[in-house]
Short mmCIF file of C-alpha atoms in Angstrom, two decimals:
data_model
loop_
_atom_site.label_atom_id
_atom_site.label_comp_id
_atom_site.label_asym_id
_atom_site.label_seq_id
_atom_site.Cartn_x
_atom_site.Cartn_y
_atom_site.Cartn_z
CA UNK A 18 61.35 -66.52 -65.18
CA UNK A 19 60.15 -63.15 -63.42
CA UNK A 20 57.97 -62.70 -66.55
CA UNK A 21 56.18 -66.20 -66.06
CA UNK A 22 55.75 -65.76 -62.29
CA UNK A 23 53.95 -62.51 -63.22
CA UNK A 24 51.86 -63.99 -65.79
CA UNK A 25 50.88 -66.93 -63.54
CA UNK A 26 49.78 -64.75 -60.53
CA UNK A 27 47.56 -62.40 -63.20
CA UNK A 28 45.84 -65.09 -64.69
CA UNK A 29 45.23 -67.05 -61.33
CA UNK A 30 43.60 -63.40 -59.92
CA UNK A 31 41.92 -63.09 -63.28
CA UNK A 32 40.47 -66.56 -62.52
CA UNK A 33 39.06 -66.33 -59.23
CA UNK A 34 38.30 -62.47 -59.56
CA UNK A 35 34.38 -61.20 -58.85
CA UNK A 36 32.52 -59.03 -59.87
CA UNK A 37 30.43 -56.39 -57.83
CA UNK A 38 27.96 -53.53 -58.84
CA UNK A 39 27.87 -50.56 -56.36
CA UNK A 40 25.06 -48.52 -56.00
CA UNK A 41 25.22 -45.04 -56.87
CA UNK A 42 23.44 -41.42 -55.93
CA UNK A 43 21.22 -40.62 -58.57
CA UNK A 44 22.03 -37.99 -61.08
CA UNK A 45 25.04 -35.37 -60.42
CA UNK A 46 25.37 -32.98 -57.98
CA UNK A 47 26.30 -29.03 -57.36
CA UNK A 48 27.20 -27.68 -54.29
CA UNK A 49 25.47 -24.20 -53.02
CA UNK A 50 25.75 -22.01 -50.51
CA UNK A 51 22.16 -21.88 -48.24
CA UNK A 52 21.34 -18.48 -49.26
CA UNK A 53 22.66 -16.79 -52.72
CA UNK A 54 22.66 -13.31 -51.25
CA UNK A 55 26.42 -12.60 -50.18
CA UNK A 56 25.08 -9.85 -47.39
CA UNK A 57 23.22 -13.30 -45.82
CA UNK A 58 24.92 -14.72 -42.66
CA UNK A 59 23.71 -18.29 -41.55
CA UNK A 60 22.91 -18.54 -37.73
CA UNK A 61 20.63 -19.86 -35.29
CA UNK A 62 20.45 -16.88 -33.47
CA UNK A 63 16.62 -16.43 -33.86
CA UNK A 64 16.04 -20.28 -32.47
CA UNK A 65 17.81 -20.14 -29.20
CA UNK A 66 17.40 -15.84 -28.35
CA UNK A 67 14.24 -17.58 -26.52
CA UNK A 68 15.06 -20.53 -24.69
CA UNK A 69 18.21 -19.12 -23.33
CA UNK A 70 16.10 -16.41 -21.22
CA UNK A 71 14.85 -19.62 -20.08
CA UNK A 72 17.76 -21.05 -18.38
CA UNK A 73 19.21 -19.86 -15.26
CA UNK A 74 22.27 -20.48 -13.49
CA UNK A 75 22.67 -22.12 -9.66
CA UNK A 76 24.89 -21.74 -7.39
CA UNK A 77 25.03 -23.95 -3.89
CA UNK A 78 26.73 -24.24 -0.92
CA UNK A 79 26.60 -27.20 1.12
CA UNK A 80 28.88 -28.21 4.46
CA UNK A 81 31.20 -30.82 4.22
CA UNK A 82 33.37 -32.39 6.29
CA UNK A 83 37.06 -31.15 6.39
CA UNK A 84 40.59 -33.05 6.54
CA UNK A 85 40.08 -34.82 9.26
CA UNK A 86 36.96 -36.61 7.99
CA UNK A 87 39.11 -38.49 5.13
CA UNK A 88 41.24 -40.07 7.83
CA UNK A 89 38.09 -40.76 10.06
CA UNK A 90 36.18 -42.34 7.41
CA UNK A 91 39.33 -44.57 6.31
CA UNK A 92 39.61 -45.49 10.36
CA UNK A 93 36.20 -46.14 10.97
CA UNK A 94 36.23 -48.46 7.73
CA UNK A 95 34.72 -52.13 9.29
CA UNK A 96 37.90 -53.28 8.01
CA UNK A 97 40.05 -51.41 10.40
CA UNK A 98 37.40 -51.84 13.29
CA UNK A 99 37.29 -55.36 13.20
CA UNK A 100 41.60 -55.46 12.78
CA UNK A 101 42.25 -53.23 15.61
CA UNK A 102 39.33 -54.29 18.20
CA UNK A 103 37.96 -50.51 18.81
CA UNK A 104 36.68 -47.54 16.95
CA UNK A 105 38.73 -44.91 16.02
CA UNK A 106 37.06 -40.83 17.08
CA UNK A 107 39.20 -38.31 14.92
CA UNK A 108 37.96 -34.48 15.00
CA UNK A 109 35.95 -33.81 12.21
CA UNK A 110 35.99 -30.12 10.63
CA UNK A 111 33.25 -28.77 8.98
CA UNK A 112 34.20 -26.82 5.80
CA UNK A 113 31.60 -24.87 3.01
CA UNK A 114 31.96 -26.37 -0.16
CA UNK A 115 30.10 -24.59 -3.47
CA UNK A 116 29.42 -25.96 -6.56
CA UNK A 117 27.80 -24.36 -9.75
CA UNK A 118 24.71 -25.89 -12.39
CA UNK A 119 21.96 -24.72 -14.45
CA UNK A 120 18.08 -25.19 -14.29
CA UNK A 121 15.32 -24.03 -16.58
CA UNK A 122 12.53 -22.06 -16.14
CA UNK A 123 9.59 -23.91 -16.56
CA UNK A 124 6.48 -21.16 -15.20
CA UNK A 125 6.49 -17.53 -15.53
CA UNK A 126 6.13 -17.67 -11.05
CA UNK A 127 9.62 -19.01 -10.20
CA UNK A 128 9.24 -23.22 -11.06
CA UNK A 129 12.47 -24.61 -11.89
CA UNK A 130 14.04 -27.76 -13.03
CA UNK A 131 17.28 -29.01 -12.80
CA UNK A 132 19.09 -32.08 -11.92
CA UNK A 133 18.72 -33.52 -8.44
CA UNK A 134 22.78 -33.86 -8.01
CA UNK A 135 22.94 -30.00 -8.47
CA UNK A 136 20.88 -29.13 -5.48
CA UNK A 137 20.48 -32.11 -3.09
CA UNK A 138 22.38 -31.82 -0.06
CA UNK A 139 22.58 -28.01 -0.35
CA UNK A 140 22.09 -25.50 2.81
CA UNK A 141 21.67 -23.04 -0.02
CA UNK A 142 20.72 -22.36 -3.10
CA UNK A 143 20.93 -19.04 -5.19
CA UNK A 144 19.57 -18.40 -8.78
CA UNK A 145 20.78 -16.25 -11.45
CA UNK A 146 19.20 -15.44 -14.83
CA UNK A 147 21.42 -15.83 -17.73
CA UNK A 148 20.82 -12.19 -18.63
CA UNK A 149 20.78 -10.71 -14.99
CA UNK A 150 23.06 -9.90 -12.28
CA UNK A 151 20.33 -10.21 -9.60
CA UNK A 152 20.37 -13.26 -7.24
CA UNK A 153 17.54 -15.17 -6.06
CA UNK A 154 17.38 -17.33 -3.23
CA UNK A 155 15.70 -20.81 -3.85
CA UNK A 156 13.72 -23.62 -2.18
CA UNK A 157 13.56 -27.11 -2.90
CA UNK A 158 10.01 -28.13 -3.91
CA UNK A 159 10.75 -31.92 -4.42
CA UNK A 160 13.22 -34.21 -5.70
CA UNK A 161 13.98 -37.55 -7.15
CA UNK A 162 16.83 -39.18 -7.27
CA UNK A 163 15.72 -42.01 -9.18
CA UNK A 164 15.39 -39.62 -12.57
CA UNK A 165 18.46 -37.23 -10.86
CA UNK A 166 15.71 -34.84 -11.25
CA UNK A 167 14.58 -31.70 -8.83
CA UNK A 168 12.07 -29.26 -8.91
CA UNK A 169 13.04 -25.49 -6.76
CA UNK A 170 11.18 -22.47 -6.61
CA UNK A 171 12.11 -18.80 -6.48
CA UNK A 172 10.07 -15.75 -5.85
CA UNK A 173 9.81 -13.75 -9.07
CA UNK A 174 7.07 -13.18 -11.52
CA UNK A 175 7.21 -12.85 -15.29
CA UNK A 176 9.79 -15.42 -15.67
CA UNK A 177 10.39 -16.87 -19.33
CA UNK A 178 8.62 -20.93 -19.18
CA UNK A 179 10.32 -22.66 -21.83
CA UNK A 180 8.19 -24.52 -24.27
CA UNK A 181 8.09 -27.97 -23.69
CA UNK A 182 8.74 -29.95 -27.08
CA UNK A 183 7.28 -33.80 -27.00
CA UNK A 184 10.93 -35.68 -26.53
CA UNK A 185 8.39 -38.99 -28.39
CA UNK A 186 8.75 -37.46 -31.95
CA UNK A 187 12.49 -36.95 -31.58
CA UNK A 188 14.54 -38.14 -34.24
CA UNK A 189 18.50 -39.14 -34.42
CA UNK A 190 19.91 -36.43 -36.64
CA UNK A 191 18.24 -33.69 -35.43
CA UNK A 192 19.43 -30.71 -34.68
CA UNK A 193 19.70 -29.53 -31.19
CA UNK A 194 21.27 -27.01 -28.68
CA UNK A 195 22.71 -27.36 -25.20
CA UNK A 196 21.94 -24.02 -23.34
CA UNK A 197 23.58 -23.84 -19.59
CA UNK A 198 26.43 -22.41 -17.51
CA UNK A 199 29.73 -24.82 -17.80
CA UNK A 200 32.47 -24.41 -15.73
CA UNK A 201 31.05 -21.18 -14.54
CA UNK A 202 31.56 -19.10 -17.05
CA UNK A 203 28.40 -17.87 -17.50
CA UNK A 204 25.90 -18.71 -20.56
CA UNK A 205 26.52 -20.75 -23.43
CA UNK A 206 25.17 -22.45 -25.84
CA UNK A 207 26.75 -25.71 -27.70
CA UNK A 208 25.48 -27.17 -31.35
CA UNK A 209 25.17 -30.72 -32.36
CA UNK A 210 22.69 -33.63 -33.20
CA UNK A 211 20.85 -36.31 -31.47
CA UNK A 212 23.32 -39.24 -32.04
CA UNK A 213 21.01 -41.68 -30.03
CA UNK A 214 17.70 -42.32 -28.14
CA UNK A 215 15.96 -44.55 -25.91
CA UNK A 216 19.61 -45.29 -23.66
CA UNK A 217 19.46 -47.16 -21.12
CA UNK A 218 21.72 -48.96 -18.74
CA UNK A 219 24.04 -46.21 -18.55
CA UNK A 220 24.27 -46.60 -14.66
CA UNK A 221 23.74 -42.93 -14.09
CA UNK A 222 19.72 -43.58 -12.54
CA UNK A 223 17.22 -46.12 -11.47
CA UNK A 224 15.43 -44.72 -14.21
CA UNK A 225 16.45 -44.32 -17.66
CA UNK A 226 15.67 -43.15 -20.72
CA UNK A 227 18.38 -40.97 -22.25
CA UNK A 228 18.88 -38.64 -25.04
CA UNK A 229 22.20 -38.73 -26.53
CA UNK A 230 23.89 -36.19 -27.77
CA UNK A 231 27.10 -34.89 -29.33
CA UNK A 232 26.50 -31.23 -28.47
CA UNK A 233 28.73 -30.16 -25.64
CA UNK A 234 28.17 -30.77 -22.66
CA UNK A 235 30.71 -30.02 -19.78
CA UNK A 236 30.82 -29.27 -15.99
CA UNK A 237 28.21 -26.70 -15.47
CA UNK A 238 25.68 -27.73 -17.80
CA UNK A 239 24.25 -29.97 -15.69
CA UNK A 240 20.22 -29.08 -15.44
CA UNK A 241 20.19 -26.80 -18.58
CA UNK A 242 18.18 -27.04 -21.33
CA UNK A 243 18.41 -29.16 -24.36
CA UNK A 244 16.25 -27.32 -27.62
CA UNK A 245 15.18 -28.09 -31.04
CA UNK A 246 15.57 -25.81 -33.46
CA UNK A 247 12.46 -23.87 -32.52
CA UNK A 248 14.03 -23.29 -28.88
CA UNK A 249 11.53 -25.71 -27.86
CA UNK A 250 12.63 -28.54 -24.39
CA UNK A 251 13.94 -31.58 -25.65
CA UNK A 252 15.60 -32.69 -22.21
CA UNK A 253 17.22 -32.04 -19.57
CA UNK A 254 21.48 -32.02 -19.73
CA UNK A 255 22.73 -34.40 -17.22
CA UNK A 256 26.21 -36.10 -17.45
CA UNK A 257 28.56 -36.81 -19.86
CA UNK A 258 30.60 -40.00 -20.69
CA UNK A 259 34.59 -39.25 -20.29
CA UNK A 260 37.57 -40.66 -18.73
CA UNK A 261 39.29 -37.32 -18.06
CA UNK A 262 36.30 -35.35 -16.83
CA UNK A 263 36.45 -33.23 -20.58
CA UNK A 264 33.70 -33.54 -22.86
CA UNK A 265 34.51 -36.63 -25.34
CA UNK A 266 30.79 -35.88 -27.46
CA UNK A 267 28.84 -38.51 -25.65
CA UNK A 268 26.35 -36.45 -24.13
CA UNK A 269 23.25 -37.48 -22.06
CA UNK A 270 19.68 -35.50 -21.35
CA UNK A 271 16.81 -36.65 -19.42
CA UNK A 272 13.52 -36.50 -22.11
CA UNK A 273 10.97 -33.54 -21.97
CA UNK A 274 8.38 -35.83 -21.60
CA UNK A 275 9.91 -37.68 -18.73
CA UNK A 276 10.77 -34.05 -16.99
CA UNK A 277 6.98 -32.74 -17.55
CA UNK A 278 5.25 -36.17 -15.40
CA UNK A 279 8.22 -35.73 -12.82
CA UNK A 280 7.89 -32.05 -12.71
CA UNK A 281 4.55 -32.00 -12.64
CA UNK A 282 4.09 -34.48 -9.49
CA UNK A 283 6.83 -32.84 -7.65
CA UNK A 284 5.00 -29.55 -7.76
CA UNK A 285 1.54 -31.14 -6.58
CA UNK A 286 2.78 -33.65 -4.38
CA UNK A 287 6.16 -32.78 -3.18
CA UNK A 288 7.10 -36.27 -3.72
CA UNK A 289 6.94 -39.11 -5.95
CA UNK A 290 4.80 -42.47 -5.57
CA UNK A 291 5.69 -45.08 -8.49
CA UNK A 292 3.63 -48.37 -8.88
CA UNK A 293 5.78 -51.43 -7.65
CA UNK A 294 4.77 -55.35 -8.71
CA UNK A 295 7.17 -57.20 -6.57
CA UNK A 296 9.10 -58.86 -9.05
CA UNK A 297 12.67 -58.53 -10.27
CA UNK A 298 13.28 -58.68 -14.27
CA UNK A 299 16.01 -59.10 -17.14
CA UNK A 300 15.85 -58.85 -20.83
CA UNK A 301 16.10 -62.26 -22.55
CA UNK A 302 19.50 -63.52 -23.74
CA UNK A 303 19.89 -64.92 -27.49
CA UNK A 304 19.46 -68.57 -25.92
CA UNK A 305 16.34 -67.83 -23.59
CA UNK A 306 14.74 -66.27 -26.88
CA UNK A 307 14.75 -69.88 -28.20
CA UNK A 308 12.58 -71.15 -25.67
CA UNK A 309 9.43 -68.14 -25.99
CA UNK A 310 6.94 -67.46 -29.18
CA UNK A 311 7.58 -63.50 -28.26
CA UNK A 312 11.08 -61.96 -29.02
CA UNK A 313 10.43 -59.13 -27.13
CA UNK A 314 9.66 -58.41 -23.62
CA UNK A 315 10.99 -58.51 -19.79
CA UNK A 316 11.29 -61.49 -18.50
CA UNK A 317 10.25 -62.34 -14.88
CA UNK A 318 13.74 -63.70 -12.46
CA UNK A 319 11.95 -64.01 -8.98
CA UNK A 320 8.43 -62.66 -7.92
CA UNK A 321 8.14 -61.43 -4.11
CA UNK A 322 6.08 -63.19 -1.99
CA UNK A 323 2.54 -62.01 -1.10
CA UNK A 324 3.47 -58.88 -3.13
CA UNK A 325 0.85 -57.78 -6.37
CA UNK A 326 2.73 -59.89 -9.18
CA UNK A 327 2.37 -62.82 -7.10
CA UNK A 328 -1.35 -62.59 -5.34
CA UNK A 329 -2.32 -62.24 -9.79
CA UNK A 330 -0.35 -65.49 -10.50
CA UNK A 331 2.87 -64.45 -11.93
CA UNK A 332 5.47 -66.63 -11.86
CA UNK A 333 9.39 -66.96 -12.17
CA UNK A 334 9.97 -67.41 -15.83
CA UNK A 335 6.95 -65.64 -17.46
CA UNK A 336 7.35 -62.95 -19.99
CA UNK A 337 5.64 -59.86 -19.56
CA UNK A 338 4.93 -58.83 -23.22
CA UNK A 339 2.21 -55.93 -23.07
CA UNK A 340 0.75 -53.80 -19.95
CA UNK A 341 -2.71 -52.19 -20.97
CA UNK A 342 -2.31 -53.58 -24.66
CA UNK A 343 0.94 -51.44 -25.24
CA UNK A 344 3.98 -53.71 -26.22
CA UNK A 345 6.85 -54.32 -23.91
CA UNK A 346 10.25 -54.54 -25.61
CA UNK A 347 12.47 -54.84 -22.61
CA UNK A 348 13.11 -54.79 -19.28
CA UNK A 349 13.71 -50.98 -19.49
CA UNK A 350 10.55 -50.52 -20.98
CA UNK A 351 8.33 -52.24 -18.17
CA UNK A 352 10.27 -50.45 -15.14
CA UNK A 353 9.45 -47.34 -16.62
CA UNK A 354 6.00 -47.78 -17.72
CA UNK A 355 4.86 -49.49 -14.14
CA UNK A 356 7.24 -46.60 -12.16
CA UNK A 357 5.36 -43.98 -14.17
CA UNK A 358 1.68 -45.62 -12.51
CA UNK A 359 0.33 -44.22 -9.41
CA UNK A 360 0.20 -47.20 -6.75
CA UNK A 361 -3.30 -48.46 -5.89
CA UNK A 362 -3.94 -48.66 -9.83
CA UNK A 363 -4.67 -51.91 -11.63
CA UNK A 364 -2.70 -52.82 -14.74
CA UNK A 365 -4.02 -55.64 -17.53
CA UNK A 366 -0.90 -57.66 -18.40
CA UNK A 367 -0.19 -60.30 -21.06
CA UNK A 368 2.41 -62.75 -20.44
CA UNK A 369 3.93 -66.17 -22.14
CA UNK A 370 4.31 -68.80 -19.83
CA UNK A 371 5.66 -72.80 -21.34
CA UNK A 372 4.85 -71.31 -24.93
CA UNK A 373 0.77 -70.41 -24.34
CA UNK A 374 -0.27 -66.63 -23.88
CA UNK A 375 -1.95 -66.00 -20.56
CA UNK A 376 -3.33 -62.55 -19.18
CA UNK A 377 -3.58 -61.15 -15.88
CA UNK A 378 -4.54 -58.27 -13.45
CA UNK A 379 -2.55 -56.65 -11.14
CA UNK A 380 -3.36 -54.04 -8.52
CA UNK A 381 -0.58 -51.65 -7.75
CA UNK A 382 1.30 -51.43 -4.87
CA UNK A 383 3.17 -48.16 -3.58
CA UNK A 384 7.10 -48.61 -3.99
CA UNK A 385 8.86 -48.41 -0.65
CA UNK A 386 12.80 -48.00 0.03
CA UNK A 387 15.13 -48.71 -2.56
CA UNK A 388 15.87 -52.53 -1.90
CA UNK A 389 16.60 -55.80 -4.04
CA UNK A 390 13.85 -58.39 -4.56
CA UNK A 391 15.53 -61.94 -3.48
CA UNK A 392 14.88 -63.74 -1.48
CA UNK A 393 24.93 -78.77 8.13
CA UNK A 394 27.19 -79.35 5.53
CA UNK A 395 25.74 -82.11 4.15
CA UNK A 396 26.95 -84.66 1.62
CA UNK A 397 28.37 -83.52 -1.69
CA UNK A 398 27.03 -85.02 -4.79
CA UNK A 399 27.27 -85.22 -8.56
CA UNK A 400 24.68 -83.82 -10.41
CA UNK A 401 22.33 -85.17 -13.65
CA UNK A 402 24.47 -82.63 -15.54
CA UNK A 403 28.00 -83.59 -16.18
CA UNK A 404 30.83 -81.86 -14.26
CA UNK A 405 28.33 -80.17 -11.88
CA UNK A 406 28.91 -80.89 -8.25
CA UNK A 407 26.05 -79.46 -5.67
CA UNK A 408 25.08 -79.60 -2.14
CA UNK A 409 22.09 -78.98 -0.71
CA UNK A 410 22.06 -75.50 1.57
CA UNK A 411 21.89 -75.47 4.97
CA UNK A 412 22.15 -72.95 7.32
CA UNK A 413 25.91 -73.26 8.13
CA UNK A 414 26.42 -72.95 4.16
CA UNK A 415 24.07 -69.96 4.49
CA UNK A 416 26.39 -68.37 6.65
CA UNK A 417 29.44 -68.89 4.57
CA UNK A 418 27.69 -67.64 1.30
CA UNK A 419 26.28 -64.72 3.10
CA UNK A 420 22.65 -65.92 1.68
CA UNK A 421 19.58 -64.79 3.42
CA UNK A 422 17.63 -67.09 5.46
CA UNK A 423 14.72 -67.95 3.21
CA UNK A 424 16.80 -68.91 0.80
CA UNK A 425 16.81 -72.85 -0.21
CA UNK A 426 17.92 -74.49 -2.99
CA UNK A 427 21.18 -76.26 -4.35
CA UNK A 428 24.50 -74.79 -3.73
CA UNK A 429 27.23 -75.20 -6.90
CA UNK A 430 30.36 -76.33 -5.32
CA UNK A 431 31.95 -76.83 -8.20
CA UNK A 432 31.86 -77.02 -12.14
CA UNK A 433 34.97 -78.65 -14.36
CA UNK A 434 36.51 -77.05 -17.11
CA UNK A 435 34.83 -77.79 -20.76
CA UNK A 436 32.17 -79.96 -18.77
CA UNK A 437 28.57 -79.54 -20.06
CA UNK A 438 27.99 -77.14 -16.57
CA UNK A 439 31.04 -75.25 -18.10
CA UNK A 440 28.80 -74.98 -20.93
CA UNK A 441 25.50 -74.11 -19.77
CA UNK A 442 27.36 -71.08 -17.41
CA UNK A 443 26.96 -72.18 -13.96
CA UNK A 444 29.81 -71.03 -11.77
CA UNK A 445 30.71 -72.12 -8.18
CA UNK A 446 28.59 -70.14 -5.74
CA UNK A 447 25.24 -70.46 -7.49
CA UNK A 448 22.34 -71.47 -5.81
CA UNK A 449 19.75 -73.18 -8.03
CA UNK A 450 16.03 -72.61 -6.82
CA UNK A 451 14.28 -73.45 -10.18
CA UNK A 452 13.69 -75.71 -12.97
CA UNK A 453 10.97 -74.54 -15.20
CA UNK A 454 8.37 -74.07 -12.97
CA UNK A 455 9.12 -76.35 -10.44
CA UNK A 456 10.88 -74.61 -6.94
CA UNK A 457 14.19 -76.57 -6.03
CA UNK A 458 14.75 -77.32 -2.49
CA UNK A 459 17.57 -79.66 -2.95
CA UNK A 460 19.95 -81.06 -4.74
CA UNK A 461 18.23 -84.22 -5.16
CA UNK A 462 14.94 -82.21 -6.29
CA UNK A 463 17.34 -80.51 -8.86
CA UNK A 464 18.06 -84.12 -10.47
CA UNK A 465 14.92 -85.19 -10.55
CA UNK A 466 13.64 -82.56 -12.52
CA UNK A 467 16.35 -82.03 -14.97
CA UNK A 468 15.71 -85.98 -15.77
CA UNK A 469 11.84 -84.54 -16.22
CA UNK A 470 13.48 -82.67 -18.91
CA UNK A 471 16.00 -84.76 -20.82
CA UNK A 472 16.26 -83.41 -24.24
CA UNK A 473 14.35 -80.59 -23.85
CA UNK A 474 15.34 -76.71 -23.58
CA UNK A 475 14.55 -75.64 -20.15
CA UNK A 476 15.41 -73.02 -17.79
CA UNK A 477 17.37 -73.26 -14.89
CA UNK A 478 17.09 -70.52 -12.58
CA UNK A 479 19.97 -69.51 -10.28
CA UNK A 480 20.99 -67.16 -7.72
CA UNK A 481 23.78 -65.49 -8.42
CA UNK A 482 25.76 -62.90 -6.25
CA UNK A 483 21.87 -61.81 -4.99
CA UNK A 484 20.52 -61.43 -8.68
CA UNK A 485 18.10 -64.21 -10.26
CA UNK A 486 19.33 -65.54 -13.63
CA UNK A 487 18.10 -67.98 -16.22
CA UNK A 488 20.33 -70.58 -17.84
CA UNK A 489 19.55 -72.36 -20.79
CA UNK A 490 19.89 -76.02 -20.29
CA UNK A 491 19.82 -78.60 -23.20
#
């Protein structure tokens, strides 16, 4: 019996078996060593002997507040100010804290660059070279928090300027070195590749644009240099990805050719002015990609009155897909690019807007503080969209949202469970201002034009938790 189960259960694989062919490397192989000559040690001494006379170590000191201020800022929390009816005073003591970086050398008279969370904040700064016991006090030319870059300055001549690579012909795979000084023990240098480029969305900075790396990178090396294999800048080391504060080989470095513009501007200017549009903007999820010609671009969620996007006719919805003629992939891409402008400018721009391709001009403005473009009960009623209950806002509902005043539109009170609302993704708490390109200013507006658009794709734009988003309605 065991002898016919076992036959049974070959022939029945033998039946349904496939077949595959797997592709091969061509020819054999042999294995040598990289040179022949047994006297021959491989290094990379010769690439780096350069770029590390380039990078210097920083040390700061900055005051703080001492024990007392933990308890004061827990006490003065508007939480415990509003419970108790009065605000707490609690002796605050001031304490020196210090905290060590690196920075690279980027002119032979003293310019520096390093991160901006190395220096800002500090009461002093003192640089040593990697090679040198002598200190140098330093002064804080300009900074940016927006890159986490700074520029400081100390008085010495005949420095070593690193060589600035251009970070655009960077490849994954590469080779590369991260020079700087972590945990304090002076210099080192760590060897991996690029593992990524082009990262975004990290949540370190406004503005991103990160090299990743597996080289080492650990407390310290934060403002040192990232090389090539010639000793030549690829970046700028600035944080790491790791749960226990060790190095995990996610590394991150701010691109050479990102460092040069900000370096550059800091020096001349002392500051930094970026072009600003007025308009908020999201990359395009797989369902919103159904409704444009373009794959690729930033899409518009809300344009700021009387601001430059809207005084050249942009519109919620639109989808910015080149500035100047050069392609726009993302949202990333477009930040960066108009950030990068000085403000008083003007930009061409080509956008899609209800499938047709439409072109524009917009003058610059200069970006101000950092800041979020946004913008009676009433009866309750059931929406043209099944299990999607709205009311139209008021100021009372305003209040309990904590929605600003110009805001109007058609409140979500509630959405059932496997409902088509369920479906589309609205959630209770969204305010809908938008259908297409009509503005909704109530909920009976909101009906109306969904019925406009029975059995057509659409989008349905909604504020939620302060951010515009498009939903894809059916």
């Amino acid at each position: 019996m065991k002898k016919i189960m076992i036959l049974s259960l070959a022939t029945s694989c033998a039946i349904f078996a496939a077949s595959i062919n797997f592709n091969e490397p061509a020819g054999d192989f042999t294995r040598i060593n990289p040179e022949f000559n047994k006297n021959v040690v491989l290094s990379y001494n010769s690439s780096i002997a350069d770029a590390k006379k380039s990078v210097v170590n920083i040390s700061t000191t900055k005051t703080v507040n001492g024990a007392g201020a933990d308890m004061g800022d827990m006490f003065n929390d508007p939480f415990f100010k509003d419970f108790f009816g009065f605000q707490f005073n609690i002796p605050q003591e001031k304490q020196k804290s210090s905290s060590l970086g690196s920075g690279v050398v980027i002119s032979s008279d003293g310019y520096i660059v390093t991160n901006n969370h190395v220096v800002e904040d500090s009461d002093e700064i003192v640089v040593t070279l990697l090679d040198s016991d002598k200190e140098y006090k330093a002064k804080i030319i300009g900074t940016d928090p927006k890159t986490d870059l700074a520029i400081i300055k100390i008085d010495a001549k005949e420095l070593k300027a690193i060589p600035f690579a251009d970070s655009a012909k960077l490849m994954e795979g590469d080779i590369v070195f991260a020079i700087g000084n972590p945990f304090g023990v002076g210099g080192s240098i760590t060897q991996g590749i690029v593992s990524g480029l082009n990262k975004d969305n990290i949540g370190l900075n406004q503005y991103e644009n990160f090299i990743q790396t597996d080289a080492s990178i650990n407390p310290g090396n934060s403002g040192g240099a990232l090389v090539d294999s010639r000793g030549a800048l690829l970046g700028i080391n600035s944080a790491i990805l790791s749960r226990g504060g060790g190095n995990n080989g996610v590394g991150f470095a701010i691109p050479s050719n990102m460092v040069k513009e900000i370096a550059e501007k800091l020096i001349t200017n002392g500051k930094i002015e970026r072009g600003f549009i007025g308009v908020t903007i999201s990359d395009m999820s797989k369902d919103q990609k159904e409704l444009y010609e373009s794959k690729e671009g930033a899409l518009i969620s809300s344009v700021e009155k009387d601001m430059p996007a809207d005084k050249a006719g942009i519109k919620r919805g639109d989808l910015i897909t080149k500035i100047n003629g050069k392609s726009i992939k993302n949202a990333n891409e477009l930040k960066n690019l108009i950030g990068s402008m000085a403000p008083g400018s003007s930009v061409d721009v080509e956008f899609e807007r209800d499938g047709k391709s439409k072109s524009t001009t917009i003058k610059l403005d200069a970006m101000k503080s950092d800041s979020t473009t946004l913008g009676s009960a009433g009866e309750d009623s059931k929406s043209a969209i099944e299990g999607l209950k709205l009311r139209t806002l008021n100021d009372s509902l305003r209040r309990k949202y904590n929605l600003d005043d110009d805001v109007s539109g058609a409140l979500v009170l509630s959405v059932k469970d496997g409902s088509k609302a369920d479906d589309y993704g609205f959630e209770v708490g969204d305010v809908i201002i938008q259908v297409g390109q009509n503005d909704v200013k109530s909920s009976d507006d909101f009906d109306r034009y969904i019925k406009d658009y029975k059995g057509k794709k659409t989008l349905v734009w909604v504020i939620r938790r302060g951010i515009p988003q498009g939903l894809v309605i059916r």
